[in-house]
Coordinates of C-alpha atoms and ligand atoms in Angstrom, one line a residue:
X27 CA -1.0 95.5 -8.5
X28 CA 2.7 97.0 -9.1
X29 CA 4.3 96.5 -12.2
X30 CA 8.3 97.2 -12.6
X31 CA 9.5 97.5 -16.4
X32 CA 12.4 97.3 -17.7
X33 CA 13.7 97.6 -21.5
X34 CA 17.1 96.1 -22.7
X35 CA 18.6 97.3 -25.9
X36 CA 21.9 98.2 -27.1
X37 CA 22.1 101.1 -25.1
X38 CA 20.7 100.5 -21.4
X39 CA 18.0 102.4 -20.3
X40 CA 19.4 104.5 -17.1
X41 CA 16.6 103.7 -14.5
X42 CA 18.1 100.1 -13.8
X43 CA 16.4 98.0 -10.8
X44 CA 19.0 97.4 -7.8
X45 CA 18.1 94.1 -8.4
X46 CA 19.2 94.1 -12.4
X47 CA 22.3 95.8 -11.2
X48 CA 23.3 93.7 -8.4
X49 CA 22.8 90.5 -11.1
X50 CA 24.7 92.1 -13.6
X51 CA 27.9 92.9 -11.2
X52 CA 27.5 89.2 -10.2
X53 CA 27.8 88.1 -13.5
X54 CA 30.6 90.5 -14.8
X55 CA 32.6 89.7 -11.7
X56 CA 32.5 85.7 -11.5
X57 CA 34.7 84.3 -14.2
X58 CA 33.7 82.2 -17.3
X59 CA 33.5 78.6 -15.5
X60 CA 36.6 76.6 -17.7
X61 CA 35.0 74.5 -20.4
X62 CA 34.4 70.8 -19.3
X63 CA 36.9 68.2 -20.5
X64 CA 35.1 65.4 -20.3
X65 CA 31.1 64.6 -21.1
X66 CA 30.3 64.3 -17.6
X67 CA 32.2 67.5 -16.2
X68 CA 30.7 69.2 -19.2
X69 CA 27.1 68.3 -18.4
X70 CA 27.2 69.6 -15.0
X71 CA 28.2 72.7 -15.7
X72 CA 24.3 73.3 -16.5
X73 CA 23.3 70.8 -13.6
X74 CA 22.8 67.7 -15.9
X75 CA 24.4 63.8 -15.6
X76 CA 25.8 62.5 -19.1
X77 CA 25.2 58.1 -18.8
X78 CA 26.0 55.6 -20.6
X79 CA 24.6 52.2 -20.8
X80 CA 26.9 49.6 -19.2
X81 CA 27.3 45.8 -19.9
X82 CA 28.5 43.6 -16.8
X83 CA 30.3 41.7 -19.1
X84 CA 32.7 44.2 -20.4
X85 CA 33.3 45.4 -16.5
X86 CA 37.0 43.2 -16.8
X87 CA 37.9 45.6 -19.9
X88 CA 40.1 47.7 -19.0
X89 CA 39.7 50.3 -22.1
X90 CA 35.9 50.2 -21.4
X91 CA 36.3 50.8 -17.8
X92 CA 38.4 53.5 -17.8
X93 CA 36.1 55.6 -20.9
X94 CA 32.9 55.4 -18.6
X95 CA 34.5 55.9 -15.8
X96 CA 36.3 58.8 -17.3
X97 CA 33.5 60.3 -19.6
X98 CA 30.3 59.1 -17.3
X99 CA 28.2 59.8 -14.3
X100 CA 25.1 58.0 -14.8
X101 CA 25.1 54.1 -15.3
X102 CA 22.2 52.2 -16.9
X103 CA 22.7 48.2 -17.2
X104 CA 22.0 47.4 -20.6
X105 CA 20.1 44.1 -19.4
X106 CA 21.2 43.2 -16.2
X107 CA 18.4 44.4 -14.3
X108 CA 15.3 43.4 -17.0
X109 CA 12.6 41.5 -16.2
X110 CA 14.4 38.2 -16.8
X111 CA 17.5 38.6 -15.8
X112 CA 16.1 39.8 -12.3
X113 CA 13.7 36.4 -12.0
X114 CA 13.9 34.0 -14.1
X115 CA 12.3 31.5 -12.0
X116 CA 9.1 32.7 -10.3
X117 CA 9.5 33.8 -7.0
X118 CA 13.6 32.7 -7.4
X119 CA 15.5 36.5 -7.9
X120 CA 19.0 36.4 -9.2
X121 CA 20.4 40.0 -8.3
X122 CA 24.2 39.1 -9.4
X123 CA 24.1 40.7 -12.6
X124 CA 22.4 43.8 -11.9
X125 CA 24.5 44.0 -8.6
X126 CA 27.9 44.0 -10.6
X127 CA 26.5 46.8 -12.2
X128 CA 24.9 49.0 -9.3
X129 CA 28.2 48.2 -7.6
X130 CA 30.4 49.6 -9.8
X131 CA 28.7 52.3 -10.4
X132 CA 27.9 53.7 -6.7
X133 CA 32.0 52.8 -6.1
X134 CA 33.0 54.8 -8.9
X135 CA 30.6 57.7 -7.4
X136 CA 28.1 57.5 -10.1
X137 CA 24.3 57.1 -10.2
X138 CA 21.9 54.5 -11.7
X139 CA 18.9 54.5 -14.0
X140 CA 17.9 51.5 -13.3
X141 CA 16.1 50.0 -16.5
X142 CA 13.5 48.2 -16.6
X143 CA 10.8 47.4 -14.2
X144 CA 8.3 46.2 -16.6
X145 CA 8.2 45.3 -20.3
X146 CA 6.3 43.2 -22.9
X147 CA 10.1 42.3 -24.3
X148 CA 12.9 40.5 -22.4
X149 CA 10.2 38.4 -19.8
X150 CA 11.3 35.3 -18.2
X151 CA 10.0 32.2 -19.7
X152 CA 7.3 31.6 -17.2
X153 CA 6.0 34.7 -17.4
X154 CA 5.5 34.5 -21.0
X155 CA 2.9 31.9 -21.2
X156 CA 1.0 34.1 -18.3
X157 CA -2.4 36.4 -18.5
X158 CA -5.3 37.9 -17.1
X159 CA -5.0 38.7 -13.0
X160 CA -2.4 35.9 -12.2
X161 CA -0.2 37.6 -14.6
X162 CA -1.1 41.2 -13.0
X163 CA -0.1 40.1 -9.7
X164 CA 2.9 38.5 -11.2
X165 CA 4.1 41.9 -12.7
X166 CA 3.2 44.4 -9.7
X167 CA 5.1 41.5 -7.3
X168 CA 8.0 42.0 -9.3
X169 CA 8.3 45.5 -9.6
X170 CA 7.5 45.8 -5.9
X171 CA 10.4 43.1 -5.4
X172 CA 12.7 44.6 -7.6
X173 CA 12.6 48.3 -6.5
X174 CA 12.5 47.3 -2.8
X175 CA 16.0 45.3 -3.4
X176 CA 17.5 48.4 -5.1
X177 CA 15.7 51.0 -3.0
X178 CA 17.4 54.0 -2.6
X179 CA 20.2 53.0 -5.0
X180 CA 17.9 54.4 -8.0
X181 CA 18.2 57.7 -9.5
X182 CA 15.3 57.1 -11.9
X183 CA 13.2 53.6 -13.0
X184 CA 12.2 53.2 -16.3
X185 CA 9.2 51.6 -14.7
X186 CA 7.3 50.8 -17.9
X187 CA 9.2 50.3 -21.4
X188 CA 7.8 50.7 -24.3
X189 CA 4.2 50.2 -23.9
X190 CA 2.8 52.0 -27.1
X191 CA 2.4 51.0 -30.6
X192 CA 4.5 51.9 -33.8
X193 CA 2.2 53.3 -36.5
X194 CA -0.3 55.9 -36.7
X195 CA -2.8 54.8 -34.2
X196 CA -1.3 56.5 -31.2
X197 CA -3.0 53.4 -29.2
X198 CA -1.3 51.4 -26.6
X199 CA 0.9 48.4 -27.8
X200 CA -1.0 44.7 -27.7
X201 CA 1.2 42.6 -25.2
X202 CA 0.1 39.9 -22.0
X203 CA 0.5 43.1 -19.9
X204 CA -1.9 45.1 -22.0
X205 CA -4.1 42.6 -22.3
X206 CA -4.5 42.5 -18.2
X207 CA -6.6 45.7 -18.3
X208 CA -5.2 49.4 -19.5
X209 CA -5.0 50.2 -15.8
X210 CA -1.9 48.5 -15.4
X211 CA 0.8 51.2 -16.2
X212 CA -0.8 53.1 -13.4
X213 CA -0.6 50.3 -11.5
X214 CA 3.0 49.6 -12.1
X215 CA 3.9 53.6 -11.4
X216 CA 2.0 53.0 -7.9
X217 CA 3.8 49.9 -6.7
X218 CA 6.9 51.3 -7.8
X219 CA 6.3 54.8 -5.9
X220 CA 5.2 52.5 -2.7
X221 CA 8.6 50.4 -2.9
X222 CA 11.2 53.2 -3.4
X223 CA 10.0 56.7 -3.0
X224 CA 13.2 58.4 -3.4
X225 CA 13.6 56.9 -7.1
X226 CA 12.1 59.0 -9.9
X227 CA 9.9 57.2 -12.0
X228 CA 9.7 57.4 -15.8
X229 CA 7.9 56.0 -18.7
X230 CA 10.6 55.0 -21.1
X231 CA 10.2 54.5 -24.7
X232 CA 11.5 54.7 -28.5
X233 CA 9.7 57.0 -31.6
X234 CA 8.1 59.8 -29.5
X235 CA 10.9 62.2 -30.6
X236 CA 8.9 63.9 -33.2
X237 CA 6.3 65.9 -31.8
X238 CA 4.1 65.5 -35.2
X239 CA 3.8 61.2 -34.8
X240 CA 1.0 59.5 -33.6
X241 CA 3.1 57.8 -31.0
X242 CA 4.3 60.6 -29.3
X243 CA 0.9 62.1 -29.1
X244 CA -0.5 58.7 -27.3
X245 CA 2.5 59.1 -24.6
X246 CA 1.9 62.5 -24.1
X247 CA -2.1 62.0 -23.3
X248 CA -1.2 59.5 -20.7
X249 CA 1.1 61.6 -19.4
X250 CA -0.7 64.5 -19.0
X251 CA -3.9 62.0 -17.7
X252 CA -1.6 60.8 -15.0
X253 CA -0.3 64.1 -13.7
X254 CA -3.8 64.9 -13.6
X255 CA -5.0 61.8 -11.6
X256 CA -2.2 61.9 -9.5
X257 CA -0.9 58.5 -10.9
X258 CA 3.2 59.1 -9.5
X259 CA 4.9 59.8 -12.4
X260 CA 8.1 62.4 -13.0
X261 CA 9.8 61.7 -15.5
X262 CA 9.7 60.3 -19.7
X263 CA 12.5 58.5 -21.0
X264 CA 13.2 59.6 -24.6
X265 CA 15.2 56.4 -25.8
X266 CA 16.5 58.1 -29.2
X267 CA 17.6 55.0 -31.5
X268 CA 18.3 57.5 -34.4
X269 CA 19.5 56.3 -38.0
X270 CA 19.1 57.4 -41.6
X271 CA 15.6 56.2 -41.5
X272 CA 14.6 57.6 -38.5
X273 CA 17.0 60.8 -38.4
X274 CA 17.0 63.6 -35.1
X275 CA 13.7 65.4 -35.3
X276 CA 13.7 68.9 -36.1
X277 CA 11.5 69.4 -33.7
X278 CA 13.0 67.7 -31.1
X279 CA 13.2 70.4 -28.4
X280 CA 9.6 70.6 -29.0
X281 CA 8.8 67.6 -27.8
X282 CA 10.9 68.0 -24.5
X283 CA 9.7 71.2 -24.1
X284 CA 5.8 70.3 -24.0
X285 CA 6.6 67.0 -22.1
X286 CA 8.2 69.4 -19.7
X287 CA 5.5 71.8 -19.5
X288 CA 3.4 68.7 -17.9
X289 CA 5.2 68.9 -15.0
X290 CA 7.9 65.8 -15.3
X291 CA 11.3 65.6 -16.0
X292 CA 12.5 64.7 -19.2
X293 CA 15.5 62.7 -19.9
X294 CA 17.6 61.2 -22.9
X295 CA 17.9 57.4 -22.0
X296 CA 19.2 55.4 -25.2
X297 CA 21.0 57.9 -27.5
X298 CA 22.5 56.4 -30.8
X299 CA 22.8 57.4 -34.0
X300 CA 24.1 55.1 -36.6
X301 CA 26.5 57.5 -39.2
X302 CA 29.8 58.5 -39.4
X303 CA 32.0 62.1 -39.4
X304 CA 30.6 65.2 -39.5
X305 CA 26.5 64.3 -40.4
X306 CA 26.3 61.8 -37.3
X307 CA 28.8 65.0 -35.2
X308 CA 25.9 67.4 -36.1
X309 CA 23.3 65.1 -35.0
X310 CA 24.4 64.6 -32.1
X311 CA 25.0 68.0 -31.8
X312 CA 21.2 68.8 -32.1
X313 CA 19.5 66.2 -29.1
X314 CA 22.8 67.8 -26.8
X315 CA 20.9 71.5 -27.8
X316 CA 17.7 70.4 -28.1
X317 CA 18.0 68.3 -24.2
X318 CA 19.8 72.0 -23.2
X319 CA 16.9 74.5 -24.1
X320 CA 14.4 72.8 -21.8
X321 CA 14.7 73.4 -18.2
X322 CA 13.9 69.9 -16.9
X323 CA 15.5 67.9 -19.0
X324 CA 17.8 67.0 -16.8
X325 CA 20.5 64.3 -18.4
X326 CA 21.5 62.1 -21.4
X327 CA 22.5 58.6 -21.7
X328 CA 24.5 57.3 -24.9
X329 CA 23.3 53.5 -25.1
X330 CA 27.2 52.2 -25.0
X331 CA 30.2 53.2 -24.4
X332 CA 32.6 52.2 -28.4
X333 CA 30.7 51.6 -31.4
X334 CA 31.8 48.1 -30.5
X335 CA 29.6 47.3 -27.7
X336 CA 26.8 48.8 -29.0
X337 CA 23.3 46.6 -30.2
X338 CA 23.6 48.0 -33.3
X339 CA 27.5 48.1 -34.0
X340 CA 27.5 48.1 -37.5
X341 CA 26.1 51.2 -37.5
X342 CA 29.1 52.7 -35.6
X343 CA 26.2 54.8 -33.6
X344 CA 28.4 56.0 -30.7
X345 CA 30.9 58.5 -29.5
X346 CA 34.0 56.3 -29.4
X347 CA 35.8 54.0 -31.9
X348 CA 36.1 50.1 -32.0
X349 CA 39.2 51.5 -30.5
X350 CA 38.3 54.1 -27.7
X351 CA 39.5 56.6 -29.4
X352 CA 37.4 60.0 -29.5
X353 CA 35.1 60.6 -32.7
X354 CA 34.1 64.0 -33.9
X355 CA 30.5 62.9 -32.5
X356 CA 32.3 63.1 -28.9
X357 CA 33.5 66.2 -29.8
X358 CA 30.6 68.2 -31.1
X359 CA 28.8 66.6 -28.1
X360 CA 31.4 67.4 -25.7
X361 CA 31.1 71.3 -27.4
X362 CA 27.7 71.4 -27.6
X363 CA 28.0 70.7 -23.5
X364 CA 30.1 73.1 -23.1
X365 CA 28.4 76.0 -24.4
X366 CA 25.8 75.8 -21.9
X367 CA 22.0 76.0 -22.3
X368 CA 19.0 76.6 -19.5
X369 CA 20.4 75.3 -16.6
X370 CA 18.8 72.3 -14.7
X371 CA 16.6 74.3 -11.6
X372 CA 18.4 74.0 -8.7
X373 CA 15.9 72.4 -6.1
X374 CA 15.8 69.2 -8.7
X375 CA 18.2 66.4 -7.8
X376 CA 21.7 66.9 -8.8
X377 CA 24.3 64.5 -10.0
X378 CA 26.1 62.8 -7.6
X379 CA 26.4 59.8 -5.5
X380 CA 23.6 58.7 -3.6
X381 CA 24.2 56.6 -0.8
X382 CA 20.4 56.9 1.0
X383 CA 17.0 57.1 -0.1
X384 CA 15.4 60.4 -0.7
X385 CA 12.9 61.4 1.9
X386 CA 10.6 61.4 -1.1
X387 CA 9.8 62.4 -4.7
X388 CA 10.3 65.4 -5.9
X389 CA 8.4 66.3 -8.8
X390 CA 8.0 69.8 -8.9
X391 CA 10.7 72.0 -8.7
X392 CA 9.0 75.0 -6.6
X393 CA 10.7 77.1 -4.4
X394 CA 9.0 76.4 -1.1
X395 CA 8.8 79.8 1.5
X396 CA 10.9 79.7 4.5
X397 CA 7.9 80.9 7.4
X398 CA 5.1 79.4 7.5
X399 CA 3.1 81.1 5.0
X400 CA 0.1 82.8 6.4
X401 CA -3.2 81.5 5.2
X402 CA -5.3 84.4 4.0
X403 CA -3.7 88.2 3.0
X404 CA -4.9 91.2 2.0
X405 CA -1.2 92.7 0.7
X406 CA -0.4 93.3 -2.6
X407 CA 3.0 92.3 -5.2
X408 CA 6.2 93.6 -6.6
X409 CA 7.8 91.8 -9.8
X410 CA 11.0 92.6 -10.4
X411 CA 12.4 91.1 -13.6
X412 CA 16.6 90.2 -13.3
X413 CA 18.8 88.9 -16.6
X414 CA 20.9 86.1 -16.4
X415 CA 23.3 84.0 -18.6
X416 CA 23.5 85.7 -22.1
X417 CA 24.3 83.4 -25.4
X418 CA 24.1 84.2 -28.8
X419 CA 20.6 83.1 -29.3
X420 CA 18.9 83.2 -26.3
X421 CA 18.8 84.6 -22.5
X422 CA 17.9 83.7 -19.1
X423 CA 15.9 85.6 -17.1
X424 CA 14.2 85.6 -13.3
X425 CA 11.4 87.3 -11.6
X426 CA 11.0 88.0 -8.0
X427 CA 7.8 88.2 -6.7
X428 CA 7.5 89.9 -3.3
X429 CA 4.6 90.3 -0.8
X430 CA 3.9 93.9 0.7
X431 CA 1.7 93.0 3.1
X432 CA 0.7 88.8 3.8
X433 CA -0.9 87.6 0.6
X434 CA -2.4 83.6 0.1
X435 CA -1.3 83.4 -3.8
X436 CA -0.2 85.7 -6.3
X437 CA 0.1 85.2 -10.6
X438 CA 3.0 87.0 -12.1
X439 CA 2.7 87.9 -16.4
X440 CA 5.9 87.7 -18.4
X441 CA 5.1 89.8 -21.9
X442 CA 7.7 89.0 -24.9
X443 CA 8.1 90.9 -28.0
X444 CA 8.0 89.3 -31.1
X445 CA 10.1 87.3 -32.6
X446 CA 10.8 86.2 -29.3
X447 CA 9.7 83.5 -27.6
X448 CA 9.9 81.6 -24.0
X449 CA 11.1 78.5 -24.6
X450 CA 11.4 76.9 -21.5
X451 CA 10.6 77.8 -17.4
X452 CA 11.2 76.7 -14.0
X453 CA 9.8 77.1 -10.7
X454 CA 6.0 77.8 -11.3
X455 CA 3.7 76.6 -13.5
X456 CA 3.3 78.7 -16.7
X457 CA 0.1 79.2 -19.0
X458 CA 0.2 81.2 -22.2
X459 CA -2.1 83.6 -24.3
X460 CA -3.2 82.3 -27.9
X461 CA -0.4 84.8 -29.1
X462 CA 2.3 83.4 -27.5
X463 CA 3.8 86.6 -26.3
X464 CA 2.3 86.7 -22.7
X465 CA 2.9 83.8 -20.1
X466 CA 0.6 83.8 -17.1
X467 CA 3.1 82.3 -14.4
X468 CA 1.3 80.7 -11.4
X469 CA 3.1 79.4 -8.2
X470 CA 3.5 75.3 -8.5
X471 CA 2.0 74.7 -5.2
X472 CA 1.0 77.3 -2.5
X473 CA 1.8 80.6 -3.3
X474 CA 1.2 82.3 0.0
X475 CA 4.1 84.6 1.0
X476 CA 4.2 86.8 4.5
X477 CA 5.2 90.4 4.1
X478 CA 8.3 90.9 2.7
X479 CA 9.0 87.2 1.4
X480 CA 10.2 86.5 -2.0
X481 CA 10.0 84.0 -4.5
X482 CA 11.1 83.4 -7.9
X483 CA 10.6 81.7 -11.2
X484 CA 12.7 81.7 -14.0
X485 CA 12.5 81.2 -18.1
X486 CA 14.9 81.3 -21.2
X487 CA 13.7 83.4 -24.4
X488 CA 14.7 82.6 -27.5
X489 CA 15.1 86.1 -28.5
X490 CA 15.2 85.9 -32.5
X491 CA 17.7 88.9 -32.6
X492 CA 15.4 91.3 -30.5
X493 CA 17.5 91.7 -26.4
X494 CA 14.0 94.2 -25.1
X495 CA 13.5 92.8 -22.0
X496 CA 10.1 91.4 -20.7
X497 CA 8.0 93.7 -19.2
X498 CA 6.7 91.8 -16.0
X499 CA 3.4 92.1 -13.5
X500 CA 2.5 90.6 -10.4
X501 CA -1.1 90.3 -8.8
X502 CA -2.0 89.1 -5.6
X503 CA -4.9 87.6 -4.1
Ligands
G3I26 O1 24.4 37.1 -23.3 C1 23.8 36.2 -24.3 C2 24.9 35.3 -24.8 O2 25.3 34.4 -23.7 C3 24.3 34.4 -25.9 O3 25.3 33.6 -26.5 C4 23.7 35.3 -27.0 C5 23.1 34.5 -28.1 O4 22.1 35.2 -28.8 O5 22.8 36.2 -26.4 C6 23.3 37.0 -25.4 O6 22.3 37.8 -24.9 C7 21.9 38.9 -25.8 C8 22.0 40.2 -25.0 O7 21.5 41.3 -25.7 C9 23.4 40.5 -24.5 O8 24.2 40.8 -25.6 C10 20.4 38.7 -26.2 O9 20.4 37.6 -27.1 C11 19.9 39.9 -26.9 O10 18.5 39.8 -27.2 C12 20.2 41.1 -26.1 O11 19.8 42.3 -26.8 C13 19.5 43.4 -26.1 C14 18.1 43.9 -26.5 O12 17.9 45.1 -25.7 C15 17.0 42.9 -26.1 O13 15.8 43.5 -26.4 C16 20.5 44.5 -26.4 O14 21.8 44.0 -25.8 C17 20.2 45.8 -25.7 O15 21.0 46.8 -26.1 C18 18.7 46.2 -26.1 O16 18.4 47.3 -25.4 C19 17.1 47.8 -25.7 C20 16.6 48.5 -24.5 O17 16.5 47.6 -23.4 C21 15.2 49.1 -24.7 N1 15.2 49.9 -25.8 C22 15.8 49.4 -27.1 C23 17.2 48.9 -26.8 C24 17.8 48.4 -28.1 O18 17.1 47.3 -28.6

C-alpha cells in the first residue's frame, strides 16, 4: 500500500505533488468562464439542462415561444404525451399532441423528458373501468407502444408517476395499477428499458423532498430494492410543487444526496413555488443549491414557463410574469446557476440535441480503462489526491489511483477532518465509517488496471471553514 499526503492550509506545505501543481497552474491559467445569461447557458456551465414544462397549445404564442426557447433546453409536455392523450381508444394511438411537442423541441435543439408512461391519474376512459391481468397487459402494451414510437427521442421517461401514498405510511398508493400485483412498477421499468434503451428511466413523483417523511422513505426502499435486483432504473424525478404549506425542505440536498448515493440520477422535474419577491427568490434559490451540491443531479425543470400558464396560476409559482417579464425568482435562480456547484461527471449524458438512440443506458458513471484490463495482479497502488474548483463553502477534489504492477481491483480511503464533510462523489462507489470522516471508495464496476493505468474518482467537501486537505490511501488486490 502507498499512501501520498497532502495538507492545505493558508500557507502551502512546500512538498506539493506534480500532480497538485500541474491542477493548480491549470486552474490559475484558464480564465473564469463568463457568467451565464440565460437559465439554460447558466446550467451548463456545471454540465446540467434547465427544462420547462411546455403546453402544445401555447406553441402559436409568440411571447411564450420565444422565453423557452430563449431560457430552456429540456422540454417536458405538460400532458401531451399522458396516458390518455397518447390512447384514448384502446389499441387506437393519437401521437399529434405529443409530436407538436417533441417536434418543437428536437428543432429548437433541445431535449425531452418525456412524462408519463404510466399513472393511476390522467387514464383514458377505457382503461379506467379495467383490473386484474387484462389491465396489466393493457398498461405494459402501452408503455412498450409509447416508448417504441418515441424511441431514441427521450432523454429520460418518467415511467411510473406518482405511485406512493401521502401520509405517514410510507406504503404504495391504492390505484387499478396497484391493485394488479406490487410487481408492476418493475414491470413497467422492464418494458420500458426493452422499448427504448437509450432513454433514462425515472420514477417520478411529488412529497419525497423532505428526507424525514414517510413518503420519501417508501421511494427510497424501492429504489434502493431495484438497484439491487437489477430492476432498470436510473434516475428519481423530484416533482417539487412547493407552497406555504409545503415550503423547500431544509434538508433537501439530503435527500438528492442519499438518492444519489444509490447509484441513479436525480433530477428536478416539476419545480413551482407559489410566493412572490424575495421569500419565493430565496426559495428558489435553495432547490438551484441544493440540485448543485450533489454530483448526479443532473437538471431542473420549472413546471411552466409565466405564472400564467401554470396549473396553479394563482399562486404566481414561476419565474416569469403574466407578462414575460423576469421576476427576482429568475434572477436568484439564474445567480444561484451561475455560481457553480459539483459539476455533473463527465461520462453522464450531456445536454444537447439527440438525434439517435443511445447504444444503451448508462447508469453509472465509471471511468472504464482503456486496455483490456488484465484479470488477476499482483502490483500494488498510488493515490494521489488533486484540488479542484474552490468556492466559499466548499471544494472539489480528485484522486488518481495508479497500478504499479497489473492489479484486478483496488479500494482508495478519503479521510476528512472535522467539521468537514463529503457531500457528494462521482465515479466509484463510496462507503463511509460510522464517523463520517473516512470514505471507503470502491471502483463502480471492475477495477482491474494494467501497470501504469490510472483512474479517478472525484468528491466535493463541504469544508465548514477548515481547507486541510484529505489525506488519501490506495490498496490493491
Ligand atoms: O384542455 C382541456 C380543455 O379543452 C377543457 O376545456 C378544460 C376543461 O376542464 O380542460 C382542459 O384540460 C385540462 C388540462 O390540464 C389542460 O389545461 C384538464 O382538465 C386538467 O385536468 C389538466 O390538468 C393537468 C393536471 O396535471 C392533470 O392531472 C395540469 O395541466 C398539469 O399541469 C398537471 O401536471 C401534473 C403532472 O402531470 C404530475 N405532477 C403534478 C402536476 C400538477 O398537478
Amino acid at each position: 500500500m502507498t499512501i501520498t499526503r497532502h495538507r492545505h492550509g493558508r500557507r502551502r506545505a512546500s512538498a506539493v505533488s506534480a500532480v497538485a501543481v500541474a491542477t493548480l497552474a491549470v486552474a490559475l491559467a484558464v480564465p473564469a468562464a463568463a457568467a451565464g445569461s440565460t437559465l439554460q447557458a447558466a446550467a451548463a456551465e456545471s454540465g446540467r439542462y434547465f427544462g420547462t414544462a411546455i403546453a402544445a397549445s401555447r406553441l402559436n404564442d409568440g411571447t411564450y415561444t420565444n422565453i423557452a426557447n430563449r431560457e430552456f433546453n429540456m422540454i417536458t409536455a405538460e400532458n401531451e404525451m399522458k396516458m390518455d392523450a397518447m390512447q384514448p381508444n384502446r389499441g387506437q394511438f393519437n401521437w399529434s399532441s405529443g409530436d407538436r411537442i417533441v417536434n418543437w423541441a428536437r428543432q429548437n435543439g433541445k431535449q425531452v423528458r418525456g412524462h408519463a408512461l404510466a399513472w393511476h391519474s390522467q387514464q383514458p376512459e377505457w382503461m379506467r373501468t379495467m383490473e386484474g391481468p387484462s389491465l396489466r397487459t393493457a398498461m405494459l402494451d402501452h408503455v412498450t407502444q409509447v416508448a417504441t414510437y418515441y424511441r431514441g427521442k427521450i432523454h429520460s421517461w418518467d415511467v411510473v408517476n406518482e405511485a406512493f401514498a401521502d401520509g405517514n405510511s410510507g406504503g404504495r398508493r391504492d390505484s387499478n395499477l396497484q391493485r394488479t400485483g406490487n410487481d408492476w412498477i418493475e414491470a413497467a421499468f422492464r418494458a420500458a428499458r426493452a422499448a427504448d434503451p437509450g432513454a433514462k428511466l425515472c420514477y417520478n413523483d411529488y412529497n419525497t423532498d423532505n428526507w424525514s417523511h414517510a413518503k420519501t422513505q417508501g421511494v427510497y426502499n424501492m429504489v434502493k430494492d431495484f438497484k439491487a435486483r437489477g430492476v432498470p432504473i436510473d434516475c428519481v424525478g423530484f416533482q417539487a410543487h412547493f407552497n406555504s404549506g409545503n415550503p423547500v425542505p431544509s434538508n433537501y440536498d439530503v435527500t438528492l444526496r442519499n438518492f444519489a448515493a444509490l447509484g441513479v440520477d436525480v433530477q428536478i422535474t416539476e419545480l413551482d413555488i407559489e410566493g412572490s419577491g424575495s421569500s419565493q427568490a430565496q426559495q428558489f434559490q435553495g432547490v438551484v443549491q441544493a440540485c448543485l451540491s450533489v454530483a448526479r443531479c443532473t437538471g431542473i425543470t420549472v413546471w411552466g414557463v409565466r405564472d400564467s400558464d401554470s396549473w396553479r396560476a394563482s399562486g404566481t409559482p414561476l419565474l416569469f410574469d403574466g407578462s414575460g417579464n423576469k421576476k427576482a425568482a429568475y434572477t436568484s435562480t439564474l445567480n444561484a446557476l451561475n455560481a457553480g456547484g459539483t459539476p455533473v461527471p463527465s461520462t453522464s449524458p450531456t445536454p444537447g440535441p439527440s438525434t439517435s438512440p443511445t447504444p444503451g443506458p448508462s447508469t453509472s458513471p465509471t471511468p472504464t480503462p482503456t486496455t483490456t484490463p488484465p484479470p488477476t495482479g499482483s502490483g500494488t497502488c498510488t493515490a494521489t489526491y488533486s484540488e479542484g474548483q474552490k468556492w466559499n463553502d466548499r471544494f472539489n477534489g480528485t484522486v488518481t489511483i495508479r497500478a504499479n504492477g497489473n492489479i484486478s481491483s483496488w479500494t482508495s480511503t478519503v479521510t476528512v477532518r472535522s467539521p468537514q464533510r463529503i457531500i457528494a462523489t462521482w465515479s466509484g462507489s463510496p462507503t463511509w465509517d460510522s464517523s463520517g470522516n473516512v470514505m471507503t471508495m470502491r471502483p463502480s464496476g471492475s477495477g482491474a488496471l494494467a501497470d501504469g493505468q490510472t483512474v479517478s474518482f472525484g468528491f466535493t467537501v463541504q469544508h465548514g471553514g477548515n481547507w486541510t486537505w484529505p489525506t488519501v490511501a490506495c490498496s490493491a488486490s
